[in-house]
Coordinates of C-alpha atoms (C1' of nucleotides) in Angstrom, one line a residue:
Chain K
M135 CA -50.7 51.1 16.1
S136 CA -48.3 51.9 18.8
V137 CA -45.5 49.5 19.6
R138 CA -45.9 47.4 22.7
T139 CA -43.3 44.9 23.9
R140 CA -43.0 42.8 27.0
V141 CA -40.7 40.7 29.1
A142 CA -42.4 37.9 30.9
P143 CA -40.1 36.3 33.5
S144 CA -41.2 33.3 35.6
P145 CA -40.6 34.0 39.3
T146 CA -39.0 30.7 40.1
G147 CA -35.5 31.5 41.1
T148 CA -32.9 34.3 41.3
P149 CA -33.0 37.0 38.7
H150 CA -31.1 35.8 35.6
L151 CA -28.9 37.8 33.2
G152 CA -30.9 36.4 30.3
T153 CA -34.0 38.1 31.6
A154 CA -32.1 41.4 31.7
Y155 CA -30.7 40.8 28.2
I156 CA -34.2 40.2 26.8
A157 CA -35.7 43.0 28.8
L158 CA -33.1 45.5 27.5
F159 CA -33.9 44.9 23.9
N160 CA -37.6 45.0 24.5
K161 CA -37.5 48.1 26.5
A162 CA -35.1 50.0 24.2
F163 CA -37.1 49.1 21.1
A164 CA -40.4 50.2 22.6
E165 CA -38.9 53.4 23.8
Q166 CA -37.4 54.1 20.4
Q167 CA -40.7 53.6 18.7
G168 CA -42.5 55.7 21.3
G169 CA -44.3 52.7 22.5
D170 CA -44.7 50.9 25.8
F171 CA -42.7 48.2 27.6
I172 CA -44.6 45.8 29.8
L173 CA -43.5 43.6 32.6
R174 CA -45.7 40.5 33.1
I175 CA -45.1 37.9 35.7
E176 CA -45.5 34.4 34.3
D177 CA -46.3 32.6 37.6
S178 CA -48.2 29.9 35.8
D179 CA -46.2 27.2 37.7
A180 CA -48.0 27.5 41.0
A181 CA -45.6 25.0 42.7
R182 CA -42.4 26.7 41.8
S183 CA -43.3 30.4 41.8
S184 CA -42.6 32.6 44.8
K185 CA -43.3 36.1 45.8
Q186 CA -39.7 36.4 47.0
S187 CA -38.4 35.6 43.5
E188 CA -40.8 38.0 41.9
A189 CA -39.7 40.8 44.2
D190 CA -36.0 39.9 43.5
I191 CA -36.6 40.1 39.8
L192 CA -38.3 43.4 40.0
D193 CA -35.5 44.8 42.2
A194 CA -32.8 43.5 39.9
L195 CA -34.4 45.0 36.8
K196 CA -34.8 48.3 38.6
W197 CA -31.1 48.2 39.6
L198 CA -30.3 48.0 35.9
N199 CA -32.7 50.9 35.2
L200 CA -34.8 48.6 33.1
D201 CA -38.1 49.9 34.4
W202 CA -41.5 49.4 32.7
D203 CA -44.5 51.3 31.7
E204 CA -47.0 48.7 32.9
G205 CA -46.4 46.0 35.4
P206 CA -47.6 44.2 38.5
D207 CA -46.3 46.8 40.9
I208 CA -47.5 49.9 39.0
G209 CA -50.5 48.5 37.3
G210 CA -51.7 49.7 33.9
S211 CA -54.8 49.8 31.8
L212 CA -54.6 46.1 30.7
G213 CA -53.8 44.5 34.0
P214 CA -53.5 42.7 36.2
Y215 CA -50.0 41.7 35.2
R216 CA -49.6 38.4 36.9
V217 CA -50.8 35.2 35.3
S218 CA -52.2 34.0 38.6
E219 CA -54.5 36.9 38.7
R220 CA -55.9 36.4 35.2
L221 CA -57.1 32.8 35.4
S222 CA -60.7 33.4 34.3
N223 CA -59.3 34.9 31.2
Y224 CA -57.5 31.7 30.2
E225 CA -60.4 29.6 31.2
S226 CA -62.8 31.4 28.9
H227 CA -60.3 31.2 26.0
A228 CA -59.7 27.5 26.6
E229 CA -63.4 26.9 26.6
E230 CA -63.7 28.7 23.3
L231 CA -60.9 26.6 21.8
I232 CA -62.6 23.4 23.0
G233 CA -65.9 24.7 21.5
T234 CA -64.3 25.3 18.1
G235 CA -62.4 22.0 18.1
G236 CA -59.0 23.7 18.5
A237 CA -58.5 21.9 21.8
F238 CA -59.8 18.9 23.6
R239 CA -59.9 17.5 27.1
C240 CA -57.5 14.7 28.0
F241 CA -57.9 12.3 30.9
C242 CA -54.7 10.3 30.4
T243 CA -52.7 9.6 33.5
P244 CA -49.1 10.7 33.8
E245 CA -48.2 7.0 34.1
R246 CA -49.8 6.2 30.7
L247 CA -48.1 9.2 29.1
D248 CA -44.7 8.1 30.5
D249 CA -45.2 4.6 29.0
V250 CA -46.2 6.0 25.6
R251 CA -43.2 8.4 25.7
R252 CA -40.8 5.6 26.6
E253 CA -42.1 3.4 23.8
Q254 CA -41.8 6.2 21.2
Q255 CA -38.3 7.0 22.4
R256 CA -37.3 3.4 22.0
R257 CA -38.6 3.4 18.4
G258 CA -36.5 6.5 17.7
E259 CA -39.6 8.8 17.3
T260 CA -40.1 12.2 18.7
P261 CA -41.9 11.6 21.9
K262 CA -45.4 13.2 21.8
Y263 CA -49.0 12.7 22.8
D264 CA -50.6 9.9 20.9
G265 CA -54.0 11.4 20.5
H266 CA -55.6 8.9 22.9
C267 CA -58.4 11.2 24.1
L268 CA -59.1 12.7 20.8
S269 CA -61.6 10.1 20.0
L270 CA -63.7 10.5 23.1
S271 CA -67.3 11.2 22.4
D272 CA -68.8 14.5 23.7
D273 CA -71.1 12.5 26.0
E274 CA -68.3 10.6 27.6
V275 CA -66.2 13.8 28.0
R276 CA -69.2 15.4 29.7
R277 CA -69.8 12.4 31.9
R278 CA -66.2 12.3 33.1
V279 CA -65.9 16.0 33.7
D280 CA -69.1 15.9 35.7
A281 CA -67.8 13.0 37.7
G282 CA -64.9 15.3 38.6
E283 CA -62.3 13.3 36.9
P284 CA -59.0 15.2 36.7
H285 CA -58.0 16.2 33.2
V286 CA -56.0 18.7 31.1
V287 CA -56.8 20.6 28.0
R288 CA -54.6 19.9 25.0
L289 CA -54.1 21.7 21.7
R290 CA -55.2 20.0 18.6
V291 CA -52.4 19.9 16.1
P292 CA -52.7 19.1 12.3
E293 CA -51.4 15.7 11.4
S294 CA -49.5 16.7 8.2
G295 CA -48.0 19.6 6.5
D296 CA -45.6 22.2 7.8
C297 CA -46.0 25.2 10.0
V298 CA -44.3 28.2 8.3
F299 CA -43.6 31.4 10.2
T300 CA -41.1 34.2 9.9
D301 CA -38.5 35.1 12.4
Q302 CA -37.3 38.6 11.7
I303 CA -33.8 37.7 12.5
R304 CA -33.5 34.4 10.7
G305 CA -36.1 34.6 8.0
E306 CA -38.7 32.0 7.2
I307 CA -38.7 28.9 9.4
S308 CA -40.7 25.7 8.5
I309 CA -41.4 23.0 11.0
P310 CA -43.4 19.8 10.2
W311 CA -46.6 19.5 12.2
Q312 CA -45.6 15.9 12.7
Q313 CA -43.0 17.3 15.1
V314 CA -45.4 19.3 17.1
D315 CA -46.8 17.9 20.3
M316 CA -50.5 18.2 21.3
Q317 CA -49.3 20.5 24.1
V318 CA -51.1 20.8 27.4
L319 CA -52.8 24.3 27.5
V320 CA -54.5 23.9 30.9
K321 CA -53.1 21.8 33.6
S322 CA -55.2 19.7 35.9
D323 CA -54.8 22.3 38.6
G324 CA -56.6 24.7 36.3
F325 CA -53.6 26.8 35.7
P326 CA -52.6 27.6 32.1
T327 CA -49.3 26.5 30.7
Y328 CA -46.9 29.1 29.2
H329 CA -48.2 28.4 25.7
L330 CA -51.8 29.4 26.6
C331 CA -51.2 32.3 28.9
A332 CA -48.4 33.9 26.9
T333 CA -50.3 33.8 23.6
V334 CA -53.6 35.0 25.1
D335 CA -52.0 37.7 27.1
D336 CA -49.8 38.9 24.3
H337 CA -52.9 39.4 22.2
V338 CA -55.1 40.8 24.9
M339 CA -52.4 43.2 26.0
G340 CA -51.8 44.4 22.5
I341 CA -48.2 43.3 22.2
T342 CA -46.9 44.1 18.7
H343 CA -43.4 42.7 18.8
I344 CA -42.1 39.7 20.6
L345 CA -38.4 39.7 21.4
R346 CA -37.5 36.6 23.3
G347 CA -34.9 33.9 23.6
E348 CA -34.0 31.5 20.8
E349 CA -35.1 28.5 22.9
W350 CA -38.7 29.4 21.9
I351 CA -38.3 28.8 18.2
S352 CA -39.4 25.2 18.4
S353 CA -42.6 26.0 20.2
C354 CA -43.6 28.7 17.7
P355 CA -45.9 26.4 15.8
K356 CA -48.1 26.0 18.9
H357 CA -48.4 29.7 19.2
V358 CA -49.0 30.2 15.5
L359 CA -51.8 27.6 15.7
I360 CA -53.5 29.2 18.7
Y361 CA -53.5 32.5 16.9
D362 CA -55.0 30.9 13.9
Y363 CA -57.7 29.2 15.9
F364 CA -58.7 32.5 17.4
G365 CA -58.2 34.4 14.2
W366 CA -55.8 36.8 15.7
Q367 CA -52.9 38.6 14.1
F368 CA -49.6 37.2 15.1
Q369 CA -46.9 39.5 16.3
E370 CA -43.6 40.3 14.7
L371 CA -41.1 37.7 16.0
F372 CA -37.5 38.2 17.0
H373 CA -35.6 35.4 18.6
L374 CA -32.5 36.8 20.2
P375 CA -29.6 34.4 20.4
L376 CA -28.9 32.6 23.7
L377 CA -26.1 33.8 25.9
R378 CA -23.5 31.1 26.0
N379 CA -20.9 29.7 28.4
K380 CA -17.3 29.5 27.3
D381 CA -17.9 26.1 25.8
Q382 CA -20.8 27.5 23.7
S383 CA -23.5 25.7 25.7
K384 CA -26.5 27.8 26.9
M385 CA -25.4 30.0 29.7
S386 CA -26.0 28.2 33.0
K387 CA -25.2 28.8 36.6
R388 CA -23.1 25.6 36.8
K389 CA -20.5 27.1 34.4
N390 CA -21.0 30.8 34.9
P391 CA -22.4 33.3 37.4
T392 CA -25.8 34.0 35.8
G393 CA -27.4 36.0 38.6
I394 CA -27.8 39.7 38.1
N395 CA -27.2 40.3 41.8
F396 CA -23.8 38.5 41.5
Y397 CA -22.6 41.2 39.1
R398 CA -24.1 43.9 41.3
D399 CA -22.3 42.5 44.4
R400 CA -19.0 42.3 42.5
G401 CA -19.1 46.0 41.8
Y402 CA -20.1 46.2 38.2
L403 CA -21.9 49.4 37.3
P404 CA -25.4 48.8 36.0
E405 CA -24.8 51.0 32.9
A406 CA -21.7 49.0 32.1
L407 CA -23.4 45.7 32.4
L408 CA -26.3 47.0 30.3
N409 CA -23.8 48.3 27.7
Y410 CA -22.1 44.9 27.6
L411 CA -25.4 43.1 27.2
A412 CA -26.2 45.3 24.3
T413 CA -23.1 44.2 22.5
M414 CA -24.2 40.5 22.7
G415 CA -25.5 39.8 19.3
W416 CA -25.7 43.4 18.3
S417 CA -23.3 46.1 17.3
M418 CA -23.4 49.9 16.7
P419 CA -23.3 50.8 13.0
D420 CA -19.9 52.5 13.7
E421 CA -18.7 49.6 15.8
R422 CA -18.4 51.8 18.9
E423 CA -18.3 49.5 21.9
Q424 CA -18.9 51.9 24.8
F425 CA -22.2 53.6 24.5
S426 CA -24.9 54.8 26.8
Y427 CA -28.4 53.4 27.0
V428 CA -29.7 56.6 25.5
D429 CA -27.5 56.1 22.5
F430 CA -28.5 52.5 22.3
V431 CA -32.1 53.5 22.1
K432 CA -31.3 56.0 19.4
D433 CA -29.2 53.6 17.2
L434 CA -30.9 50.3 17.9
D435 CA -31.8 48.6 14.7
L436 CA -33.3 45.1 15.1
G437 CA -32.0 44.3 11.7
R438 CA -28.5 44.3 13.1
I439 CA -29.1 41.5 15.6
T440 CA -27.0 38.5 14.7
P441 CA -28.4 35.0 15.1
R442 CA -25.1 33.5 16.5
G443 CA -25.1 32.8 20.2
P444 CA -22.5 35.0 21.9
V445 CA -20.2 33.8 24.6
F446 CA -20.6 35.9 27.7
D447 CA -17.0 37.0 28.3
V448 CA -16.3 38.3 31.8
E449 CA -12.9 39.6 30.8
K450 CA -14.4 41.9 28.3
L451 CA -17.1 42.9 30.7
D452 CA -14.3 43.8 33.1
W453 CA -12.6 46.0 30.6
L454 CA -15.8 47.8 29.7
N455 CA -16.7 48.3 33.4
G456 CA -13.2 49.7 33.9
C457 CA -13.9 52.2 31.1
Y458 CA -17.0 53.4 32.9
I459 CA -15.2 53.6 36.2
R460 CA -12.5 55.7 34.8
D461 CA -15.0 58.0 33.2
L462 CA -16.5 58.7 36.7
S463 CA -15.5 62.0 38.3
D464 CA -13.7 61.7 41.5
D465 CA -16.8 62.6 43.5
E466 CA -18.9 60.2 41.6
F467 CA -16.4 57.4 42.1
Q468 CA -16.3 58.1 45.8
N469 CA -20.0 58.2 46.1
R470 CA -20.7 55.1 44.1
F471 CA -18.0 53.1 45.7
A472 CA -19.2 54.1 49.1
S473 CA -22.8 53.2 48.4
W474 CA -21.6 49.8 47.0
A475 CA -19.3 49.1 49.9
G476 CA -21.7 50.4 52.5
D477 CA -24.5 48.1 51.4
E478 CA -25.9 47.5 54.8
Q479 CA -27.7 44.3 54.0
R480 CA -24.6 42.6 53.1
F481 CA -22.2 43.9 55.7
R482 CA -24.3 44.0 58.8
K483 CA -23.8 40.3 58.8
I484 CA -20.1 40.5 59.4
V485 CA -20.0 43.3 61.9
T486 CA -20.3 41.0 64.9
M487 CA -17.6 38.6 64.0
L488 CA -15.4 41.5 62.9
K489 CA -15.8 43.4 66.1
A490 CA -14.7 40.4 68.2
R491 CA -11.5 40.2 66.3
T492 CA -10.6 43.9 66.1
E493 CA -8.5 46.0 68.4
R494 CA -8.0 49.0 66.1
F495 CA -9.9 50.1 63.0
D496 CA -6.9 49.6 60.8
Q497 CA -7.3 45.9 61.3
V498 CA -10.7 45.8 59.7
L499 CA -9.8 46.0 56.1
P500 CA -7.2 43.3 56.1
Q501 CA -9.7 40.9 57.6
V502 CA -12.4 41.4 55.1
D503 CA -10.3 41.5 52.0
Y504 CA -11.7 38.4 50.5
I505 CA -15.3 39.5 51.2
V506 CA -15.0 43.1 50.0
G507 CA -12.6 42.2 47.3
D508 CA -11.4 39.5 45.1
R509 CA -9.9 36.5 46.7
Q510 CA -6.0 36.5 46.8
P511 CA -4.6 34.5 43.9
I512 CA -3.8 31.0 45.2
E513 CA -1.6 28.2 44.0
K514 CA -1.8 24.5 44.3
D515 CA 0.6 24.4 47.2
A516 CA -1.8 26.4 49.3
F517 CA -4.0 23.3 49.6
S518 CA -1.3 20.9 50.8
H519 CA -2.5 19.4 54.1
K520 CA -0.9 17.1 56.7
S521 CA -3.5 14.3 56.4
L522 CA -5.4 15.0 53.2
S523 CA -4.3 13.9 49.7
E524 CA -4.8 16.2 46.8
E525 CA -7.6 14.0 45.6
E526 CA -9.3 14.2 48.9
V527 CA -9.1 17.9 48.9
V528 CA -10.8 18.0 45.5
K529 CA -13.5 15.7 46.7
I530 CA -14.1 17.9 49.8
L531 CA -14.4 21.0 47.6
D532 CA -16.7 19.3 45.3
F533 CA -18.9 17.8 48.0
A534 CA -19.1 21.1 49.8
A535 CA -20.3 22.8 46.6
R536 CA -22.9 20.1 46.2
A537 CA -24.1 20.4 49.7
L538 CA -24.5 24.2 49.4
E539 CA -26.2 23.9 46.1
E540 CA -29.1 22.0 47.7
L541 CA -29.7 24.4 50.5
S542 CA -33.2 25.9 50.6
S543 CA -32.3 28.6 53.1
W544 CA -29.0 30.6 52.8
A545 CA -28.1 31.3 56.4
S546 CA -24.9 30.4 58.3
G547 CA -26.8 28.0 60.6
E548 CA -28.0 25.9 57.7
I549 CA -24.7 26.2 55.9
G550 CA -22.9 24.9 58.9
E551 CA -25.3 22.1 59.4
A552 CA -25.0 21.0 55.8
L553 CA -21.2 21.1 55.8
R554 CA -21.1 19.2 59.1
T555 CA -23.3 16.5 57.9
T556 CA -21.4 16.1 54.7
A557 CA -18.1 16.0 56.5
E558 CA -19.4 13.4 58.9
E559 CA -21.0 11.2 56.2
S560 CA -17.9 11.3 54.0
G561 CA -15.7 10.4 57.0
Y562 CA -13.7 13.5 57.6
P563 CA -13.2 15.3 60.9
M564 CA -14.7 18.8 60.6
R565 CA -11.3 20.4 61.2
D566 CA -9.9 18.7 58.1
F567 CA -13.0 19.2 56.0
V568 CA -13.1 23.0 56.4
A569 CA -9.3 23.5 55.9
P570 CA -9.5 23.5 52.0
L571 CA -12.7 25.5 52.2
F572 CA -10.9 28.3 54.0
I573 CA -8.2 28.4 51.4
A574 CA -10.6 28.2 48.4
L575 CA -12.9 30.9 49.7
S576 CA -10.6 33.3 51.5
G577 CA -7.3 32.6 49.9
R578 CA -5.9 32.2 53.4
S579 CA -5.9 29.4 56.0
V580 CA -7.1 31.8 58.7
A581 CA -10.1 33.9 58.1
L582 CA -13.4 35.1 59.6
P583 CA -15.7 32.2 60.5
L584 CA -16.4 30.0 57.6
F585 CA -20.2 29.7 57.6
D586 CA -20.8 33.4 58.1
S587 CA -18.3 34.1 55.3
I588 CA -20.1 31.8 53.0
E589 CA -23.4 33.4 53.9
V590 CA -22.1 36.8 53.1
L591 CA -20.3 35.7 50.0
G592 CA -23.5 34.3 48.5
L593 CA -24.1 31.1 46.6
E594 CA -22.8 32.2 43.3
L595 CA -19.5 33.6 44.5
T596 CA -19.0 30.6 46.8
R597 CA -19.7 28.3 43.9
T598 CA -17.3 30.3 41.6
R599 CA -14.4 30.2 44.1
L600 CA -14.9 26.5 44.9
R601 CA -14.9 25.7 41.3
S602 CA -11.9 27.8 40.6
A603 CA -10.0 26.1 43.4
I604 CA -10.8 22.7 41.9
E605 CA -9.4 24.0 38.6
I606 CA -6.2 25.1 40.3
L607 CA -5.9 21.6 41.6
G608 CA -6.2 20.2 38.1
G609 CA -9.9 19.9 37.7
I610 CA -12.1 16.8 37.7
S611 CA -12.0 14.4 34.8
N612 CA -15.2 12.9 33.5
K613 CA -14.2 9.6 35.0
K614 CA -13.5 11.1 38.4
L615 CA -16.8 13.0 38.2
K616 CA -18.7 9.8 37.8
K617 CA -17.0 8.3 40.7
L618 CA -17.8 11.4 42.8
D619 CA -21.4 11.3 41.7
K620 CA -21.6 7.7 42.9
E621 CA -20.0 8.4 46.3
W622 CA -22.2 11.5 46.7
A623 CA -25.3 9.5 46.0
K624 CA -24.3 7.0 48.6
L625 CA -24.0 9.5 51.4
D626 CA -26.8 9.4 53.9
R627 CA -27.4 13.1 54.4
A628 CA -30.5 13.1 56.5
Chain H
rG227 C1' -32.9 9.5 18.2
rU228 C1' -36.2 13.3 15.6
rC229 C1' -37.0 18.4 14.3
rC230 C1' -35.2 23.4 14.2
rC231 C1' -31.4 27.1 14.4
rC232 C1' -26.3 28.6 13.8
rU233 C1' -20.9 28.6 11.7
rU234 C1' -15.4 35.3 10.1
rC235 C1' -9.2 35.7 14.7
rG236 C1' -9.2 32.2 21.6
rU237 C1' -13.7 35.7 22.6
rC238 C1' -17.3 40.0 21.0
rU239 C1' -17.9 41.6 16.2
rA240 C1' -17.6 44.6 11.0
rG241 C1' -18.6 42.8 6.3
rU242 C1' -25.6 42.3 2.5
rG243 C1' -21.1 40.1 -5.0
rG244 C1' -15.8 43.6 -6.6
rC245 C1' -13.6 48.9 -1.6
rC246 C1' -11.3 42.4 2.0
rC247 C1' -4.5 38.2 0.3
rA248 C1' -10.8 40.5 5.5
rG249 C1' -11.4 45.9 9.5
rG250 C1' -12.3 47.1 14.9
rA251 C1' -12.4 45.6 20.2
rC252 C1' -11.1 42.2 24.5
rA253 C1' -7.3 38.9 25.8
rC254 C1' -2.2 37.8 24.8
rU255 C1' 3.1 39.4 23.3
rG256 C1' 6.7 43.3 22.5
rG257 C1' 7.9 48.6 22.9
rG258 C1' 7.1 53.8 24.6
rU259 C1' 5.1 57.4 28.5
rU260 C1' 5.0 57.1 34.0
rU261 C1' 9.1 57.1 40.8
rU262 C1' 6.1 51.8 40.9
rC263 C1' 1.5 50.0 39.2
rA264 C1' -2.7 51.1 36.4
rU265 C1' -4.2 54.4 32.6
rC266 C1' -2.6 56.1 27.8
rC267 C1' 0.1 55.5 23.0
rC268 C1' 2.6 52.4 19.2
rA269 C1' 3.5 47.6 17.1
rG270 C1' 2.7 42.3 16.7
rC271 C1' 0.0 37.6 16.9
rA272 C1' -4.5 35.6 15.1
rA273 C1' -10.2 34.0 11.4
rC274 C1' -13.9 33.6 6.4
rA275 C1' -15.4 25.1 9.1
rG276 C1' -14.7 21.6 4.6
rG277 C1' -16.5 20.3 -0.3
rG278 C1' -19.3 21.3 -4.5
rG279 C1' -22.0 24.7 -7.5
rU280 C1' -24.0 30.0 -9.4
rU281 C1' -21.1 34.2 -11.3
rC282 C1' -16.4 37.7 -15.2
rG283 C1' -15.9 37.8 -9.7
rA284 C1' -17.6 35.0 -3.8
rC285 C1' -16.7 36.0 3.4
rU286 C1' -21.1 37.6 1.0
rC287 C1' -26.2 33.5 -3.1
rC288 C1' -27.6 27.9 -3.5
rC289 C1' -26.6 22.6 -2.2
rC290 C1' -24.1 18.8 0.6
rU291 C1' -21.0 17.3 4.7
rA292 C1' -19.0 18.3 9.3
rG293 C1' -19.1 20.8 13.9
rG294 C1' -21.8 23.6 17.7
rG295 C1' -26.4 24.9 19.9
rG296 C1' -31.6 24.6 21.1
rA297 C1' -36.3 22.0 21.5
rC298 C1' -38.8 17.5 22.2
rG299 C1' -42.6 18.2 30.2
rC300 C1' -49.5 19.0 33.5
rC301 C1' -41.1 24.1 33.3
rA302 C1' -40.8 28.6 31.4

RNA sequence: GUCCCCUUCGUCUAGUGGCCCAGGACACUGGGUUUUCAUCCCAGCAACAGGGGUUCGACUCCCCUAGGGGACGCCA
């Protein structure tokens, strides 16, 4: 049987490095085995999924040259490749499970479930479904369904014993069924949850090897159970370690830029980023650290994947990216730099404001230094202000970050509005409020218009620079953070 | 809180019972090359979490403790 692997991102946000990491190993393994790599869009959360996010994810993976053999854009023999377009498929499988007793309908209200959960938590138990609707008679279920009562479908889980399965990286793992919740498989809106659609699709699409993130280990019993109920053969499982922040926690945008596009915009080469990702939890037999994707495919050995979560170290990424840059011929360097710097999308935005402030072309570069390049190194003194204390400056930087974080639309108009409201609500004149922001973002007290700058910089870079500025000012202690949380909550930001 | 996973230099890692008083890389420090800087070269710093076993012999196998992480949603 030919190897088939997949990556199944959920289109609910900006493209994440973790997706690229998982995709890389899936694709390389399939390619090495002469198999196929499939991209499936897990848009089972109708409320949070968006077409824009899906398009962004596809673009980001393509930028990294992580293209696929079958997917929503190119089709394939086992499509469609979006959960939202395969609903009848899950419906029939759910019906089958209900018929064989592997699943049941549940009419409990979210309120009741909340109460149950709270009570269990209070008693120190693992919160999970209490089996309330398990005892409903067939007649009653039929009556309530016919009456159009909203309900979900839940997985029936054994009450005792252990679920034993094998992770190819860690070995045998055993989890007591007691720990496993009677997971919802079909939501009341008729959409499947991940657990149903992923398991059904993986089987139907002939997936042979599942390489996914470690965070899925604890839900494996549910998947094993579904496969048992259907009598299907389970795939080989590989749980790759989670990429980590410096403090070892799961990599998150709060502590690290996690967006693929952030790295693209900073001028990392896709092949370098891919190479670096390949060294996370894996190493070449000869310990070589710079290697091409082709060599990765040739030498990939899933047995060499380590279970330990690697810290994503930007400094080492920088070194590796530098190696790749130096290996470029002069022509290549010029071309690739030009295409990076000339990225129309990004720079059209600043042309207008630049033009107004330019008398000769030689004045252009100095003005955009902090946008095209890294921000000038700044020191604490740079933030000293005639009427703001250091503590207030920190507060402003923090509040600005919070305000930007909540924006639904990243455009200078909204950005300005959000900052103005925040300044007003926290009692600072706009003039004072923006002063520290100019320093933090541009490294200078005079720069191109702030809101436009922020728009062009993007959320991740803006967040990174604001945070770095706060660090320069001594950071925020836990105690101070709590106080800021409180003040922030009190603001009336209509 | 419950369950699961993990534990070699600050970081990425090599190591599958003797080759290891632990090797490479990034970072850092010092030196050399270079008009400066970067590159490059050389050197240095620095780790097997702790405690019990098993064994002639443990970084490697087992157990316990500690620490870290993850999961516990009609999110994925």
